[in-house]
mmCIF file of C-alpha atoms in Angstrom:
data_model
loop_
_atom_site.group_PDB
_atom_site.id
_atom_site.type_symbol
_atom_site.label_atom_id
_atom_site.label_comp_id
_atom_site.label_asym_id
_atom_site.label_seq_id
_atom_site.Cartn_x
_atom_site.Cartn_y
_atom_site.Cartn_z
ATOM 1 C CA UNK A 6 86.227 148.235 54.559
ATOM 2 C CA UNK A 7 83.045 147.816 52.151
ATOM 3 C CA UNK A 8 82.636 146.771 48.597
ATOM 4 C CA UNK A 9 81.080 148.517 45.753
ATOM 5 C CA UNK A 10 79.221 145.490 44.164
ATOM 6 C CA UNK A 11 78.277 147.181 40.946
ATOM 7 C CA UNK A 12 81.453 148.302 40.355
ATOM 8 C CA UNK A 13 83.348 144.726 41.153
ATOM 9 C CA UNK A 14 80.120 143.092 39.058
ATOM 10 C CA UNK A 15 81.454 145.644 35.935
ATOM 11 C CA UNK A 16 84.758 144.398 36.489
ATOM 12 C CA UNK A 17 84.233 141.080 36.558
ATOM 13 C CA UNK A 18 82.030 141.105 33.360
ATOM 14 C CA UNK A 19 85.020 142.766 31.655
ATOM 15 C CA UNK A 20 87.306 140.273 32.857
ATOM 16 C CA UNK A 21 85.526 137.666 31.629
ATOM 17 C CA UNK A 22 85.184 138.840 28.425
ATOM 18 C CA UNK A 23 89.039 139.315 28.012
ATOM 19 C CA UNK A 24 89.533 135.860 29.408
ATOM 20 C CA UNK A 25 87.034 134.274 26.907
ATOM 21 C CA UNK A 26 89.004 136.136 24.296
ATOM 22 C CA UNK A 27 91.964 134.911 25.849
ATOM 23 C CA UNK A 28 93.704 138.097 25.142
ATOM 24 C CA UNK A 29 95.599 138.408 28.357
ATOM 25 C CA UNK A 30 94.190 141.906 28.788
ATOM 26 C CA UNK A 31 94.273 142.406 32.525
ATOM 27 C CA UNK A 32 93.433 145.754 32.487
ATOM 28 C CA UNK A 33 90.083 144.517 34.422
ATOM 29 C CA UNK A 34 91.118 141.576 36.051
ATOM 30 C CA UNK A 35 94.313 144.149 37.509
ATOM 31 C CA UNK A 36 91.786 146.346 39.049
ATOM 32 C CA UNK A 37 90.314 143.431 40.851
ATOM 33 C CA UNK A 38 93.600 142.112 41.624
ATOM 34 C CA UNK A 39 94.503 145.532 43.141
ATOM 35 C CA UNK A 40 91.316 145.608 45.120
ATOM 36 C CA UNK A 41 91.309 142.137 46.641
ATOM 37 C CA UNK A 42 95.205 141.153 47.092
ATOM 38 C CA UNK A 43 95.677 142.576 50.523
ATOM 39 C CA UNK A 44 92.658 140.972 51.971
ATOM 40 C CA UNK A 45 93.424 137.628 50.066
ATOM 41 C CA UNK A 46 97.275 137.908 50.827
ATOM 42 C CA UNK A 47 96.427 138.358 54.599
ATOM 43 C CA UNK A 48 93.910 135.548 55.000
ATOM 44 C CA UNK A 49 96.217 133.088 53.204
ATOM 45 C CA UNK A 50 99.164 134.596 55.460
ATOM 46 C CA UNK A 51 96.870 134.320 58.518
ATOM 47 C CA UNK A 52 96.931 130.042 57.689
ATOM 48 C CA UNK A 53 100.062 129.262 56.801
ATOM 49 C CA UNK A 54 103.498 130.063 58.287
ATOM 50 C CA UNK A 55 105.717 131.253 55.380
ATOM 51 C CA UNK A 56 105.553 134.570 53.924
ATOM 52 C CA UNK A 57 106.991 133.045 50.701
ATOM 53 C CA UNK A 58 104.217 130.209 50.410
ATOM 54 C CA UNK A 59 101.318 133.079 51.276
ATOM 55 C CA UNK A 60 102.755 134.778 48.175
ATOM 56 C CA UNK A 61 102.678 132.223 46.082
ATOM 57 C CA UNK A 62 99.173 131.172 46.809
ATOM 58 C CA UNK A 63 97.916 134.625 46.445
ATOM 59 C CA UNK A 64 99.288 134.150 42.905
ATOM 60 C CA UNK A 65 97.628 130.635 42.273
ATOM 61 C CA UNK A 66 94.152 132.017 43.688
ATOM 62 C CA UNK A 67 94.021 134.837 41.165
ATOM 63 C CA UNK A 68 95.440 132.620 38.381
ATOM 64 C CA UNK A 69 93.159 130.394 39.048
ATOM 65 C CA UNK A 70 90.137 133.081 39.609
ATOM 66 C CA UNK A 71 91.146 133.952 35.859
ATOM 67 C CA UNK A 72 90.944 130.377 34.628
ATOM 68 C CA UNK A 73 87.596 129.776 36.528
ATOM 69 C CA UNK A 74 85.851 133.297 35.582
ATOM 70 C CA UNK A 75 83.945 132.095 32.458
ATOM 71 C CA UNK A 76 82.014 129.640 34.906
ATOM 72 C CA UNK A 77 81.366 132.139 37.567
ATOM 73 C CA UNK A 78 77.753 133.023 36.840
ATOM 74 C CA UNK A 79 77.052 135.639 39.547
ATOM 75 C CA UNK A 80 79.242 138.227 39.069
ATOM 76 C CA UNK A 81 78.207 140.163 42.369
ATOM 77 C CA UNK A 82 79.684 137.467 44.171
ATOM 78 C CA UNK A 83 82.782 137.617 42.982
ATOM 79 C CA UNK A 84 84.752 138.216 46.509
ATOM 80 C CA UNK A 85 83.176 135.292 48.231
ATOM 81 C CA UNK A 86 84.279 133.034 45.265
ATOM 82 C CA UNK A 87 87.940 134.224 45.190
ATOM 83 C CA UNK A 88 87.981 133.844 48.831
ATOM 84 C CA UNK A 89 86.853 130.269 48.436
ATOM 85 C CA UNK A 90 89.307 129.433 45.906
ATOM 86 C CA UNK A 91 91.756 130.654 48.698
ATOM 87 C CA UNK A 92 90.654 128.799 51.013
ATOM 88 C CA UNK A 93 90.688 125.663 49.098
ATOM 89 C CA UNK A 94 94.144 125.916 48.048
ATOM 90 C CA UNK A 95 95.067 126.634 51.447
ATOM 91 C CA UNK A 96 93.496 123.259 52.480
ATOM 92 C CA UNK A 97 95.269 121.419 49.543
ATOM 93 C CA UNK A 98 98.495 122.776 50.783
ATOM 94 C CA UNK A 99 97.556 121.772 54.501
ATOM 95 C CA UNK A 100 96.708 118.313 53.153
ATOM 96 C CA UNK A 101 99.618 117.974 51.043
ATOM 97 C CA UNK A 102 101.756 118.854 54.445
ATOM 98 C CA UNK A 103 103.627 121.671 52.795
ATOM 99 C CA UNK A 104 101.971 124.026 55.255
ATOM 100 C CA UNK A 105 100.843 124.141 58.655
ATOM 101 C CA UNK A 106 97.654 125.978 59.912
ATOM 102 C CA UNK A 107 99.444 127.259 62.464
ATOM 103 C CA UNK A 108 101.816 130.607 62.626
ATOM 104 C CA UNK A 109 104.386 131.689 65.021
ATOM 105 C CA UNK A 110 105.168 135.093 63.136
ATOM 106 C CA UNK A 111 102.906 138.259 62.413
ATOM 107 C CA UNK A 112 100.244 137.788 59.874
ATOM 108 C CA UNK A 113 99.495 141.344 59.619
ATOM 109 C CA UNK A 114 100.602 144.719 58.779
ATOM 110 C CA UNK A 115 103.393 147.087 59.600
ATOM 111 C CA UNK A 116 106.005 144.619 60.779
ATOM 112 C CA UNK A 117 107.917 145.036 57.784
ATOM 113 C CA UNK A 118 106.998 148.469 57.072
ATOM 114 C CA UNK A 119 104.546 147.399 54.167
ATOM 115 C CA UNK A 120 101.664 148.998 55.347
ATOM 116 C CA UNK A 121 100.586 150.466 58.597
ATOM 117 C CA UNK A 122 97.325 150.070 59.921
ATOM 118 C CA UNK A 123 94.945 152.892 59.469
ATOM 119 C CA UNK A 124 94.905 155.350 62.445
ATOM 120 C CA UNK A 125 92.038 156.602 63.658
ATOM 121 C CA UNK A 126 88.970 157.006 61.573
ATOM 122 C CA UNK A 127 86.915 154.099 63.675
ATOM 123 C CA UNK A 128 84.482 155.591 66.158
ATOM 124 C CA UNK A 129 85.504 154.666 70.069
ATOM 125 C CA UNK A 130 89.298 153.914 69.002
ATOM 126 C CA UNK A 131 91.153 157.015 69.782
ATOM 127 C CA UNK A 132 93.943 157.747 66.976
ATOM 128 C CA UNK A 133 96.660 157.907 69.748
ATOM 129 C CA UNK A 134 96.006 154.354 70.836
ATOM 130 C CA UNK A 135 95.798 153.089 66.930
ATOM 131 C CA UNK A 136 99.214 154.553 66.374
ATOM 132 C CA UNK A 137 100.898 153.082 69.256
ATOM 133 C CA UNK A 138 103.457 150.720 67.858
ATOM 134 C CA UNK A 139 103.230 148.326 71.030
ATOM 135 C CA UNK A 140 99.290 148.093 70.632
ATOM 136 C CA UNK A 141 99.502 147.105 66.986
ATOM 137 C CA UNK A 142 102.333 144.353 68.351
ATOM 138 C CA UNK A 143 99.785 143.279 70.803
ATOM 139 C CA UNK A 144 96.650 142.832 68.296
ATOM 140 C CA UNK A 145 99.064 141.048 66.134
ATOM 141 C CA UNK A 146 100.189 138.853 68.661
ATOM 142 C CA UNK A 147 96.806 138.256 69.976
ATOM 143 C CA UNK A 148 95.666 137.158 66.429
ATOM 144 C CA UNK A 149 98.280 134.733 66.131
ATOM 145 C CA UNK A 150 97.239 133.078 69.060
ATOM 146 C CA UNK A 151 93.953 132.238 67.464
ATOM 147 C CA UNK A 152 92.942 129.277 66.329
ATOM 148 C CA UNK A 153 93.200 129.133 62.327
ATOM 149 C CA UNK A 154 89.374 129.291 61.737
ATOM 150 C CA UNK A 155 88.785 132.061 64.250
ATOM 151 C CA UNK A 156 91.669 134.005 62.654
ATOM 152 C CA UNK A 157 90.163 133.409 59.237
ATOM 153 C CA UNK A 158 86.818 134.791 60.098
ATOM 154 C CA UNK A 159 88.283 137.828 61.815
ATOM 155 C CA UNK A 160 90.384 138.555 58.777
ATOM 156 C CA UNK A 161 87.347 138.122 56.387
ATOM 157 C CA UNK A 162 84.986 139.943 58.538
ATOM 158 C CA UNK A 163 86.839 143.082 60.289
ATOM 159 C CA UNK A 164 89.732 143.698 57.420
ATOM 160 C CA UNK A 165 87.782 142.837 54.562
ATOM 161 C CA UNK A 166 84.303 143.698 55.603
ATOM 162 C CA UNK A 167 82.812 140.178 54.661
ATOM 163 C CA UNK A 168 79.239 139.459 55.987
ATOM 164 C CA UNK A 169 78.663 136.276 57.848
ATOM 165 C CA UNK A 170 76.984 134.206 54.833
ATOM 166 C CA UNK A 171 79.891 135.451 52.451
ATOM 167 C CA UNK A 172 82.274 134.203 55.015
ATOM 168 C CA UNK A 173 80.444 130.754 55.075
ATOM 169 C CA UNK A 174 80.264 130.561 51.583
ATOM 170 C CA UNK A 175 83.304 131.248 51.389
ATOM 171 C CA UNK A 176 85.020 128.570 54.060
ATOM 172 C CA UNK A 177 82.061 126.084 53.281
ATOM 173 C CA UNK A 178 80.404 126.253 56.782
ATOM 174 C CA UNK A 179 77.029 127.590 57.804
ATOM 175 C CA UNK A 180 76.752 131.233 58.948
ATOM 176 C CA UNK A 181 76.061 130.280 62.275
ATOM 177 C CA UNK A 182 79.485 128.480 62.532
ATOM 178 C CA UNK A 183 81.129 131.884 61.271
ATOM 179 C CA UNK A 184 79.031 133.629 64.226
ATOM 180 C CA UNK A 185 80.055 131.323 66.659
ATOM 181 C CA UNK A 186 83.833 131.403 65.500
ATOM 182 C CA UNK A 187 83.533 135.466 65.395
ATOM 183 C CA UNK A 188 82.211 135.166 68.941
ATOM 184 C CA UNK A 189 84.630 133.049 70.465
ATOM 185 C CA UNK A 190 87.798 135.126 68.767
ATOM 186 C CA UNK A 191 86.189 138.351 69.908
ATOM 187 C CA UNK A 192 85.903 136.753 73.872
ATOM 188 C CA UNK A 193 89.620 135.534 73.343
ATOM 189 C CA UNK A 194 90.927 138.844 71.939
ATOM 190 C CA UNK A 195 89.255 141.125 74.548
ATOM 191 C CA UNK A 196 90.909 139.465 77.198
ATOM 192 C CA UNK A 197 94.253 139.444 75.314
ATOM 193 C CA UNK A 198 94.067 142.906 74.706
ATOM 194 C CA UNK A 199 92.312 144.064 77.781
ATOM 195 C CA UNK A 200 94.574 147.007 78.782
ATOM 196 C CA UNK A 201 93.280 148.318 75.443
ATOM 197 C CA UNK A 202 89.909 147.815 75.636
ATOM 198 C CA UNK A 203 89.223 148.411 78.980
ATOM 199 C CA UNK A 204 88.478 151.716 80.628
ATOM 200 C CA UNK A 205 86.056 154.254 81.983
ATOM 201 C CA UNK A 206 84.107 154.698 78.404
ATOM 202 C CA UNK A 207 81.565 152.511 79.747
ATOM 203 C CA UNK A 208 78.847 154.718 77.926
ATOM 204 C CA UNK A 209 76.636 152.761 75.413
ATOM 205 C CA UNK B 88 73.974 131.134 87.792
ATOM 206 C CA UNK B 89 73.483 134.622 88.630
ATOM 207 C CA UNK B 90 71.864 137.093 86.180
ATOM 208 C CA UNK B 91 74.873 138.635 85.006
ATOM 209 C CA UNK B 92 76.741 135.150 84.766
ATOM 210 C CA UNK B 93 73.765 134.352 81.948
ATOM 211 C CA UNK B 94 74.444 137.765 80.249
ATOM 212 C CA UNK B 95 78.196 137.601 80.269
ATOM 213 C CA UNK B 96 78.224 134.106 78.794
ATOM 214 C CA UNK B 97 76.211 135.699 75.806
ATOM 215 C CA UNK B 98 77.791 139.385 75.506
ATOM 216 C CA UNK B 99 80.449 137.829 72.886
ATOM 217 C CA UNK B 100 77.313 136.776 70.643
ATOM 218 C CA UNK B 101 75.675 140.036 71.347
ATOM 219 C CA UNK B 102 78.721 141.857 70.176
ATOM 220 C CA UNK B 103 79.118 140.151 66.869
ATOM 221 C CA UNK B 104 75.571 140.506 65.999
ATOM 222 C CA UNK B 105 74.665 136.878 67.057
ATOM 223 C CA UNK B 106 71.462 137.301 69.086
ATOM 224 C CA UNK B 107 68.071 137.694 68.289
ATOM 225 C CA UNK B 108 64.793 137.679 69.766
ATOM 226 C CA UNK B 109 64.186 137.674 73.502
ATOM 227 C CA UNK B 110 67.821 136.824 74.452
ATOM 228 C CA UNK B 111 68.906 139.728 72.474
ATOM 229 C CA UNK B 112 66.065 141.916 74.360
ATOM 230 C CA UNK B 113 67.565 140.487 77.673
ATOM 231 C CA UNK B 114 70.747 141.344 77.089
ATOM 232 C CA UNK B 115 70.092 145.032 76.136
ATOM 233 C CA UNK B 116 67.911 145.734 79.289
ATOM 234 C CA UNK B 117 70.558 143.806 81.869
ATOM 235 C CA UNK B 118 73.554 145.745 79.863
ATOM 236 C CA UNK B 119 71.131 148.955 80.657
ATOM 237 C CA UNK B 120 70.896 148.788 84.594
ATOM 238 C CA UNK B 121 74.377 146.755 85.035
ATOM 239 C CA UNK B 122 77.349 148.840 84.903
ATOM 240 C CA UNK B 123 79.742 146.026 85.245
ATOM 241 C CA UNK B 124 78.043 143.718 82.001
ATOM 242 C CA UNK B 125 77.621 147.144 80.343
ATOM 243 C CA UNK B 126 81.628 147.664 80.997
ATOM 244 C CA UNK B 127 82.270 144.189 79.891
ATOM 245 C CA UNK B 128 80.143 144.943 76.499
ATOM 246 C CA UNK B 129 82.018 147.992 75.903
ATOM 247 C CA UNK B 130 85.365 146.242 75.741
ATOM 248 C CA UNK B 131 84.175 143.650 73.635
ATOM 249 C CA UNK B 132 82.852 146.318 71.305
ATOM 250 C CA UNK B 133 86.122 148.344 71.487
ATOM 251 C CA UNK B 134 88.319 145.132 70.588
ATOM 252 C CA UNK B 135 85.815 144.727 67.486
ATOM 253 C CA UNK B 136 86.541 148.492 66.495
ATOM 254 C CA UNK B 137 90.282 147.723 67.052
ATOM 255 C CA UNK B 138 90.293 144.828 64.513
ATOM 256 C CA UNK B 139 88.299 146.902 62.035
ATOM 257 C CA UNK B 140 90.647 149.490 62.274
ATOM 258 C CA UNK B 141 93.368 147.029 61.512
ATOM 259 C CA UNK B 142 94.713 147.138 57.894
ATOM 260 C CA UNK B 143 95.655 143.997 55.721
ATOM 261 C CA UNK B 144 98.847 143.264 54.557
ATOM 262 C CA UNK B 145 99.866 144.270 50.923
ATOM 263 C CA UNK B 146 100.752 141.115 49.095
ATOM 264 C CA UNK B 147 104.780 141.696 47.828
ATOM 265 C CA UNK B 148 104.777 143.460 44.641
ATOM 266 C CA UNK B 149 106.150 140.839 42.290
ATOM 267 C CA UNK B 150 103.014 139.130 42.867
ATOM 268 C CA UNK B 151 101.346 140.925 39.954
ATOM 269 C CA UNK B 152 103.970 140.586 37.803
ATOM 270 C CA UNK B 153 104.039 136.926 38.296
ATOM 271 C CA UNK B 154 100.047 136.575 37.767
ATOM 272 C CA UNK B 155 100.402 138.775 34.456
ATOM 273 C CA UNK B 156 103.239 136.660 33.286
ATOM 274 C CA UNK B 157 101.081 133.073 33.869
ATOM 275 C CA UNK B 158 98.202 134.882 32.325
ATOM 276 C CA UNK B 159 99.817 136.436 29.214
ATOM 277 C CA UNK B 160 101.844 133.539 28.314
ATOM 278 C CA UNK B 161 99.499 130.814 28.926
ATOM 279 C CA UNK B 162 95.449 131.681 28.396
ATOM 280 C CA UNK B 163 93.035 129.875 30.505
ATOM 281 C CA UNK B 164 93.101 126.114 30.486
ATOM 282 C CA UNK B 165 96.588 125.468 29.303
ATOM 283 C CA UNK B 166 99.435 124.672 31.394
ATOM 284 C CA UNK B 167 101.794 127.153 31.928
ATOM 285 C CA UNK B 168 105.696 127.042 32.728
ATOM 286 C CA UNK B 169 107.417 128.177 36.175
ATOM 287 C CA UNK B 170 107.908 131.871 36.570
ATOM 288 C CA UNK B 171 109.071 131.693 40.397
ATOM 289 C CA UNK B 172 112.099 130.342 41.612
ATOM 290 C CA UNK B 173 110.300 127.212 43.462
ATOM 291 C CA UNK B 174 108.070 124.931 42.143
ATOM 292 C CA UNK B 175 104.861 126.475 41.533
ATOM 293 C CA UNK B 176 102.071 124.858 43.452
ATOM 294 C CA UNK B 177 99.669 125.084 40.173
ATOM 295 C CA UNK B 178 102.206 122.397 38.368
ATOM 296 C CA UNK B 179 102.162 119.789 40.780
ATOM 297 C CA UNK B 180 101.406 116.459 39.376
ATOM 298 C CA UNK B 181 98.373 116.501 41.555
ATOM 299 C CA UNK B 182 95.476 114.286 40.117
ATOM 300 C CA UNK B 183 92.775 117.170 41.645
ATOM 301 C CA UNK B 184 94.495 119.760 39.777
ATOM 302 C CA UNK B 185 93.762 118.298 35.953
ATOM 303 C CA UNK B 186 90.967 120.340 34.193
ATOM 304 C CA UNK B 187 88.048 117.977 33.032
ATOM 305 C CA UNK B 188 89.282 118.137 29.208
ATOM 306 C CA UNK B 189 92.513 116.539 30.160
ATOM 307 C CA UNK B 190 90.372 113.533 31.434
ATOM 308 C CA UNK B 191 88.436 113.512 28.196
ATOM 309 C CA UNK B 192 91.404 113.472 26.115
ATOM 310 C CA UNK B 193 92.967 110.997 28.197
ATOM 311 C CA UNK B 194 90.086 108.718 28.290
ATOM 312 C CA UNK B 195 89.933 108.881 24.779
ATOM 313 C CA UNK B 196 93.743 108.264 24.182
ATOM 314 C CA UNK B 197 93.106 104.917 26.258
ATOM 315 C CA UNK B 198 90.181 104.217 23.906
ATOM 316 C CA UNK B 199 92.355 104.973 21.032
ATOM 317 C CA UNK B 200 94.760 102.782 22.012
ATOM 318 C CA UNK B 201 92.492 99.779 22.303
ATOM 319 C CA UNK B 202 90.759 100.097 19.202
ATOM 320 C CA UNK B 203 94.267 100.331 17.524
ATOM 321 C CA UNK B 204 95.120 97.228 19.258
ATOM 322 C CA UNK B 205 91.884 95.269 18.363
ATOM 323 C CA UNK B 206 92.590 96.275 14.440
ATOM 324 C CA UNK B 207 96.008 95.231 14.490
ATOM 325 C CA UNK B 208 94.964 91.819 15.904
ATOM 326 C CA UNK B 209 96.338 89.856 18.926
ATOM 327 C CA UNK B 210 99.402 90.989 20.392
ATOM 328 C CA UNK B 211 99.511 93.668 17.917
ATOM 329 C CA UNK B 212 102.021 91.766 15.516
ATOM 330 C CA UNK B 213 99.594 91.893 12.596
ATOM 331 C CA UNK B 214 100.857 95.023 10.928
ATOM 332 C CA UNK B 215 104.208 96.370 12.849
ATOM 333 C CA UNK B 216 104.164 98.735 9.780
ATOM 334 C CA UNK B 217 100.679 100.703 10.880
ATOM 335 C CA UNK B 218 102.047 101.104 14.179
ATOM 336 C CA UNK B 219 105.308 102.961 12.661
ATOM 337 C CA UNK B 220 103.047 104.927 10.342
ATOM 338 C CA UNK B 221 101.013 106.230 13.266
ATOM 339 C CA UNK B 222 104.225 106.910 15.351
ATOM 340 C CA UNK B 223 106.189 108.308 12.641
ATOM 341 C CA UNK B 224 103.866 110.341 10.389
ATOM 342 C CA UNK B 225 103.185 113.779 11.991
ATOM 343 C CA UNK B 226 100.239 113.894 9.795
ATOM 344 C CA UNK B 227 98.456 110.989 10.430
ATOM 345 C CA UNK B 228 99.026 112.164 14.298
ATOM 346 C CA UNK B 229 97.326 115.208 13.901
ATOM 347 C CA UNK B 230 94.641 113.647 12.313
ATOM 348 C CA UNK B 231 94.709 111.093 15.446
ATOM 349 C CA UNK B 232 94.499 114.003 17.530
ATOM 350 C CA UNK B 233 91.395 115.340 15.620
ATOM 351 C CA UNK B 234 89.700 112.047 16.544
ATOM 352 C CA UNK B 235 90.034 111.839 19.960
ATOM 353 C CA UNK B 236 87.194 114.117 21.023
ATOM 354 C CA UNK B 237 84.894 112.234 18.058
ATOM 355 C CA UNK B 238 86.195 109.224 19.801
ATOM 356 C CA UNK B 239 84.816 110.189 23.279
ATOM 357 C CA UNK B 240 81.462 111.653 21.623
ATOM 358 C CA UNK B 241 80.630 108.802 19.203
ATOM 359 C CA UNK B 242 83.139 105.738 19.160
ATOM 360 C CA UNK B 243 80.832 103.688 16.924
ATOM 361 C CA UNK B 244 80.760 106.052 14.041
ATOM 362 C CA UNK B 245 84.275 107.431 14.732
ATOM 363 C CA UNK B 246 85.479 103.701 14.721
ATOM 364 C CA UNK B 247 84.422 103.260 11.244
ATOM 365 C CA UNK B 248 86.294 106.713 10.084
ATOM 366 C CA UNK B 249 89.325 105.481 11.770
ATOM 367 C CA UNK B 250 88.850 102.002 9.913
ATOM 368 C CA UNK B 251 88.908 103.938 6.544
ATOM 369 C CA UNK B 252 91.851 106.316 7.494
ATOM 370 C CA UNK B 253 93.816 103.276 8.296
ATOM 371 C CA UNK B 254 93.137 101.312 4.936
ATOM 372 C CA UNK B 255 94.132 104.597 3.331
ATOM 373 C CA UNK B 256 97.538 104.383 5.237
ATOM 374 C CA UNK B 257 98.161 101.384 4.560
ATOM 375 C CA UNK B 258 97.309 101.916 0.463
ATOM 376 C CA UNK B 259 99.885 104.757 0.771
ATOM 377 C CA UNK B 260 102.503 103.272 2.901
#
């Protein structure tokens, strides 16, 4: 999932104008919400246990973003900035003891029918493979087994399409650390999902 | 450590784009000739493709409604009332959450109280009538609130203005 930076920048500029005017006009901000809500919610949900808490923190993330919009100088960096807000809120929540950085329930789509993973599309992943409910469940379980910081990196990189630097900025770590977390996560997931990713197709 | 072991230890990093230079070239050269390492690399890449194809989960529909309500009712910088059933995280009495202006106002209020205490004399017993006026007179309170930011910015000059204001209250009272 890529992002159109020019479009995002324009939306952020419009939202800033509405915010400064204190008009409560949420049209541009609503567009930003629609664009990023699933990624933010999935990221938060991957870090805290309860779905209701994740929804509350998602709401708080966007309200905080609205309040802080006038101080955002680089409109094109909105996504990383937004994830940083979410990460800080999660950190505060964990520090307060109201949330734990471990999950046992599923953090991804499909379980409650809210949204199914997009089938096909990706080269090398057969449609019938992604359409398998059993496989989706396996992916969810495998992701849940990762340490929280690896899970966060996986969600941001693979589901939101964020680059290493952007993730690093959002998480307050170095890009090399993000790379390392992604590599360790990839290794662990490859083992967990071996029955789906091993095969005769070894052409490179 | 065999050559394959060396390569295997670095395949995941290679798969996520983390290798550069000679090590990267070495991995690429080895996987061209070693079918087992190539198969392992392919499995790692397919794992990434699997994750790429996994969609994030939508936030509950009411999330945006709550945001709209909080934004529309309470423009930025102001405290908002509860909009959900459980206590909102934003309204916790938590020091770190207070905006900068709240600290400025709180500090200014402390300065103001100290100034009033000084003007009223030791123990504040000199002119109880003035304290009553400060608490009861809404117009006076509004004036005092107007003074807060000025007190913060230039306490000395505002002190003079405050003294004049208090003198006025005494005359009128």
